[in-house]
Amino acid sequence: MLSVLKYCFGLKRADKGGERNMKRIILGIPLLVAVLVFFPVRSFAAMPRSATLATHAVGGLYNALGTGIGTVISRYTPTTVRVQPFAGPPAWLPSMDKGETDMGILTSADAITSYKGIIIYKRPHTGTRILISGGRIYLGFYVRSDSDIKSVSELKGRRVPTDFPGIPIARLSSTATLASSGLSYNDIVKVPVSDLAAGGSAFLEGRLDAGWDAVGSPRVIEANSRFRGGVRFLPTDSGPEATKRMGDIYPGSYTALVAGGSATGVVKDTYLMTNDIYLVATKFMSDDVAYEIVKILWERNEDLGPLHPGLKEWTRDRMANPSVFIPYHPGAVKFLKEKGVWSKEMDALQARLLAD
């Protein structure tokens, strides 16, 4: 741009006589107009110097996703994103309600239960808005590949991680998966653990017959490298009655088929508990800032996948999701409408969610 200005307005050096300068200005005006039209200067005036993005603890999938998203935002906007790890959403949602936490990584199950103030949440957290709907998280029990356990129903009488006081949603999701196969805590040998990291350690130490975690979690990858033959996820019952039992305990969850070989521990096509994952923001974030964040994640979408395998599903076609459980941010709605991916169905869903 600077070189164009120099050419157009004779900024390199004074020419002999004014005629040549005048000619250059006249000839250069169309060139300058073309540059401004086809290469507009982007204004980030609304963007703050820094922003926070809350995730689960370091070492888990959500933290890795948040770090990747924060990297893209920081790289292509003036805003430096600081990823803040917590034990789980119950620790940071109260601050998002006050506008003190800017963004966060939230599953569909956490979204619906926190927004309504049900199950593990003592009160509603209604200060959360979706920026984009991203990929999915697949959750399940995993065992050593040489284990004789072939399905979730065969965990009866086996040592399984329980309690998870540091991340209550893990207790909820794991008990829902047990319920889908007709089991409860009364049918297993309970091994209390504080959180997912402690559960991963207990599995590595041989104190568990099955671990509980997300597909793609660093803990599963570590276990796969530590044991000869690796580990494999157990299939979850996907029938209609099983799915209902799962949803009754863990709203916002469903089963989906994960392709064999697509991730560590998924050795064949396997049905697993599934949640959608959202990038959310406080409702106090300005519309302009929300708009710019969604815009940069749309424009630089191809940059996400190489940062973590879990971000490969965070594609443009999933950003406007007709199955979400909480409202979108108005700034996100504006951008998604401009791109033609926000439908009348989405308008109706947004209105219903805001009215609830």
XYZ file of C-alpha atoms in Angstrom:
356
model
C 0.000 0.000 0.000
C 2.825 2.403 0.886
C 4.526 1.812 -2.485
C 1.256 2.609 -4.262
C 0.963 5.879 -2.344
C 4.528 6.757 -3.206
C 3.906 6.107 -6.861
C 0.600 7.984 -6.949
C 1.740 11.061 -5.102
C 5.409 11.244 -6.020
C 6.737 10.564 -2.539
C 9.982 8.996 -3.725
C 11.614 12.239 -4.844
C 10.688 15.515 -6.407
C 10.670 15.396 -10.198
C 11.920 18.229 -12.353
C 8.970 20.436 -12.944
C 5.410 19.922 -11.727
C 4.024 18.441 -14.924
C 5.380 14.958 -14.350
C 4.095 14.948 -10.777
C 0.630 16.016 -11.914
C 0.613 13.275 -14.551
C 1.587 10.684 -11.996
C -1.184 11.768 -9.636
C -3.812 11.649 -12.357
C -2.670 8.237 -13.611
C -2.320 6.882 -10.106
C -5.786 7.715 -8.794
C -7.512 4.724 -10.527
C -4.780 2.412 -9.221
C -5.246 3.674 -5.692
C -9.027 3.252 -5.895
C -8.613 -0.313 -7.140
C -6.277 -1.162 -4.264
C -8.704 0.234 -1.688
C -11.624 -1.659 -3.240
C -9.962 -5.035 -3.616
C -7.606 -4.865 -0.634
C -9.501 -2.878 2.003
C -7.699 -1.994 5.203
C -9.350 -3.957 8.033
C -10.217 -2.046 11.173
C -9.957 -3.801 14.531
C -10.840 -0.678 16.513
C -13.401 -2.563 18.598
C -11.042 -5.354 19.638
C -9.602 -5.289 23.177
C -5.884 -5.697 23.818
C -6.495 -8.938 25.737
C -9.261 -11.442 26.430
C -9.676 -14.533 28.587
C -10.760 -17.974 27.410
C -11.730 -20.493 30.105
C -11.157 -24.233 29.655
C -10.865 -27.413 31.658
C -7.529 -28.290 33.253
C -4.274 -28.499 31.305
C -3.761 -31.918 29.721
C -7.375 -32.406 28.647
C -9.113 -32.030 25.305
C -10.992 -28.814 26.137
C -7.813 -27.031 27.156
C -6.152 -28.120 23.915
C -9.135 -26.849 21.889
C -9.173 -23.527 23.713
C -5.436 -23.096 23.250
C -5.752 -23.689 19.504
C -8.662 -21.259 19.114
C -6.894 -18.662 21.239
C -3.795 -19.017 19.073
C -5.723 -18.209 15.882
C -7.491 -15.203 17.426
C -4.225 -13.869 18.872
C -2.341 -14.412 15.615
C -4.752 -12.568 13.338
C -6.261 -9.851 15.547
C -4.778 -7.277 17.954
C -6.271 -9.236 20.882
C -4.025 -11.500 22.935
C -6.089 -14.410 24.251
C -5.093 -15.755 27.661
C -6.273 -19.338 28.162
C -7.297 -19.936 31.773
C -7.607 -23.581 32.919
C -10.159 -24.556 35.574
C -11.400 -27.840 37.028
C -14.578 -27.403 34.987
C -17.305 -24.914 33.949
C -18.847 -24.666 37.457
C -15.653 -22.829 38.426
C -15.806 -20.162 35.688
C -19.452 -19.752 34.655
C -20.228 -17.445 37.639
C -17.544 -15.011 36.450
C -18.885 -15.171 32.877
C -22.295 -14.187 34.254
C -20.630 -10.995 35.541
C -18.693 -10.334 32.325
C -15.356 -11.077 34.025
C -14.589 -14.107 31.823
C -14.768 -13.295 28.118
C -14.944 -16.705 26.423
C -14.990 -20.399 27.254
C -15.200 -23.921 25.862
C -18.517 -25.521 26.822
C -20.225 -28.777 25.873
C -23.895 -28.991 24.936
C -24.569 -30.931 28.146
C -22.921 -28.313 30.343
C -24.653 -25.587 28.341
C -28.214 -26.819 28.881
C -27.768 -27.846 32.518
C -25.978 -24.625 33.517
C -28.346 -22.336 31.593
C -31.362 -23.918 33.278
C -29.702 -24.417 36.665
C -30.405 -28.152 36.853
C -28.584 -31.383 37.779
C -25.162 -30.244 39.089
C -25.830 -26.510 38.826
C -27.480 -24.901 41.859
C -28.718 -21.860 39.950
C -29.134 -20.785 36.307
C -26.139 -19.254 34.528
C -27.831 -17.206 31.832
C -24.937 -14.910 30.952
C -23.559 -17.310 28.328
C -23.949 -16.907 24.560
C -22.654 -19.063 21.714
C -20.104 -17.586 19.309
C -19.808 -20.725 17.180
C -20.793 -24.354 17.478
C -17.687 -26.401 16.826
C -16.818 -30.053 16.789
C -18.026 -32.871 18.968
C -16.577 -34.643 21.935
C -16.871 -38.410 22.148
C -16.765 -39.904 25.628
C -16.438 -43.469 26.758
C -14.885 -46.156 28.880
C -11.607 -47.543 27.602
C -9.689 -50.707 28.497
C -6.373 -52.307 27.656
C -6.513 -53.990 24.273
C -5.820 -57.394 25.862
C -8.754 -57.017 28.308
C -11.580 -59.534 28.176
C -14.119 -56.699 28.543
C -15.829 -56.110 25.189
C -18.735 -53.751 25.987
C -19.989 -51.346 28.655
C -22.449 -53.965 29.925
C -19.480 -56.205 30.806
C -18.201 -53.648 33.334
C -20.457 -55.249 35.942
C -18.292 -56.278 38.885
C -15.226 -54.474 37.457
C -13.152 -51.610 38.882
C -14.396 -48.316 37.411
C -13.554 -44.675 38.283
C -16.301 -42.888 40.241
C -17.222 -39.690 42.108
C -15.099 -37.038 40.259
C -15.739 -34.231 42.824
C -13.341 -31.923 40.947
C -15.362 -32.223 37.715
C -18.936 -33.289 38.537
C -19.938 -33.451 34.873
C -17.590 -36.458 34.496
C -19.581 -38.328 37.128
C -22.781 -37.401 35.324
C -21.561 -38.502 31.892
C -20.006 -41.754 33.073
C -23.074 -42.781 35.097
C -25.282 -41.938 32.090
C -23.186 -44.240 29.910
C -23.442 -46.998 32.516
C -27.214 -46.439 32.611
C -27.470 -46.785 28.844
C -26.331 -50.381 29.330
C -28.549 -50.968 32.362
C -25.832 -50.491 34.997
C -25.390 -48.184 37.975
C -22.774 -47.549 40.662
C -24.284 -50.479 42.557
C -23.190 -52.881 39.800
C -19.489 -51.957 39.657
C -16.510 -51.875 41.986
C -16.257 -48.155 42.716
C -12.801 -46.551 42.669
C -13.221 -42.904 43.746
C -11.031 -40.383 41.882
C -10.922 -36.596 42.162
C -10.928 -35.718 38.470
C -10.057 -37.002 34.995
C -6.320 -36.621 35.559
C -6.522 -38.737 38.713
C -8.608 -41.301 36.849
C -6.001 -41.474 34.102
C -3.254 -42.034 36.667
C -5.270 -44.768 38.392
C -5.655 -46.575 35.063
C -1.921 -46.354 34.331
C -1.163 -47.703 37.813
C -3.407 -50.747 37.269
C -5.980 -49.749 39.890
C -8.789 -49.691 37.307
C -10.134 -52.225 34.834
C -11.549 -49.391 32.710
C -10.813 -45.704 32.439
C -13.205 -42.883 31.522
C -12.222 -40.042 29.203
C -12.706 -38.291 25.894
C -11.518 -39.557 22.533
C -8.365 -37.624 21.722
C -7.509 -36.900 25.350
C -3.757 -36.807 26.063
C -4.395 -39.266 28.913
C -5.798 -41.854 26.524
C -2.912 -41.285 24.134
C -0.432 -41.781 26.985
C -2.140 -45.002 28.108
C -2.094 -46.256 24.532
C 1.681 -45.749 24.404
C 2.327 -47.287 27.825
C 0.585 -50.638 27.369
C 1.587 -53.250 24.862
C -1.128 -53.398 22.227
C -2.541 -50.062 23.382
C -6.086 -49.355 24.557
C -9.556 -49.469 23.004
C -12.874 -47.780 23.722
C -15.889 -49.903 24.671
C -19.022 -49.508 22.517
C -21.984 -47.735 24.121
C -25.489 -49.122 23.634
C -27.128 -46.929 20.960
C -30.694 -48.281 20.921
C -33.636 -45.901 21.520
C -34.268 -47.062 25.099
C -30.572 -46.864 25.926
C -30.349 -43.365 24.431
C -33.345 -42.248 26.513
C -31.766 -43.599 29.716
C -28.596 -41.684 28.835
C -30.441 -38.434 28.090
C -32.531 -38.612 31.263
C -29.349 -38.508 33.355
C -27.183 -36.365 31.091
C -29.292 -33.862 29.068
C -27.701 -32.636 25.866
C -25.957 -35.942 25.129
C -26.558 -38.481 22.368
C -24.754 -41.427 20.757
C -22.810 -41.218 17.508
C -20.760 -43.661 15.486
C -17.033 -42.943 15.536
C -15.150 -44.398 12.585
C -12.584 -47.067 13.350
C -9.016 -45.810 13.079
C -10.059 -42.156 13.288
C -8.552 -41.654 16.753
C -6.401 -43.376 19.348
C -8.313 -46.231 20.988
C -11.076 -46.379 18.370
C -9.976 -49.631 16.759
C -13.243 -50.249 14.888
C -16.503 -48.377 14.227
C -17.770 -47.662 17.748
C -20.864 -45.952 19.173
C -19.912 -43.512 21.932
C -21.595 -40.864 24.042
C -21.415 -37.559 22.184
C -21.735 -33.860 23.010
C -21.447 -30.857 20.737
C -18.797 -28.342 21.801
C -19.361 -24.582 21.748
C -17.105 -21.563 21.884
C -19.141 -19.299 24.149
C -18.831 -15.698 25.293
C -20.287 -13.566 28.029
C -23.461 -11.781 26.973
C -21.679 -8.559 27.971
C -19.178 -8.892 25.115
C -19.872 -6.143 22.575
C -21.550 -7.127 19.323
C -18.592 -5.755 17.345
C -16.054 -7.875 19.224
C -18.177 -11.021 18.913
C -18.601 -10.319 15.199
C -14.834 -9.964 14.649
C -14.002 -13.143 16.587
C -16.466 -15.230 14.566
C -15.249 -13.577 11.364
C -11.592 -14.436 12.005
C -12.462 -18.039 12.905
C -14.435 -18.268 9.651
C -11.722 -16.687 7.507
C -8.869 -18.621 9.129
C -10.834 -21.840 9.548
C -8.149 -23.915 7.822
C -5.642 -22.841 10.490
C -7.504 -24.669 13.271
C -7.110 -28.314 12.233
C -3.283 -28.387 12.203
C -3.207 -27.058 15.779
C -5.029 -30.088 17.261
C -6.857 -33.110 15.773
C -9.954 -32.200 17.779
C -10.210 -28.904 15.885
C -10.548 -30.599 12.504
C -14.312 -30.852 13.088
C -14.572 -27.118 13.827
C -15.644 -26.387 10.270
C -17.673 -23.529 8.782
C -20.690 -25.758 8.114
C -21.032 -26.523 11.858
C -20.869 -22.930 13.119
C -24.639 -22.331 12.855
C -26.083 -25.410 14.544
C -29.891 -25.934 14.604
C -29.561 -28.276 17.597
C -27.994 -25.903 20.144
C -29.417 -25.539 23.653
C -28.556 -21.904 24.513
C -28.783 -18.663 22.474
C -26.160 -17.285 20.114
C -24.494 -13.906 20.669
C -26.061 -11.134 18.528
C -22.660 -10.324 17.007
C -22.274 -13.937 15.904
C -25.796 -13.952 14.460
C -25.006 -10.852 12.396
C -21.912 -12.418 10.837
C -23.499 -15.813 10.185
C -26.437 -14.093 8.495
C -24.032 -12.204 6.244
C -22.506 -15.520 5.192
C -25.937 -16.983 4.400
C -25.685 -19.872 6.868
C -28.224 -18.502 9.356
C -31.664 -19.775 8.326
C -35.236 -18.926 9.306
C -35.110 -22.098 11.377
C -32.177 -20.609 13.291
C -34.138 -17.373 13.833
C -37.016 -19.351 15.348
C -34.662 -21.365 17.553
C -32.885 -18.211 18.764
C -36.192 -16.555 19.659
C -37.360 -19.636 21.563
C -34.102 -19.973 23.508
C -34.103 -16.294 24.480
C -37.726 -16.574 25.638
C -37.174 -19.656 27.807
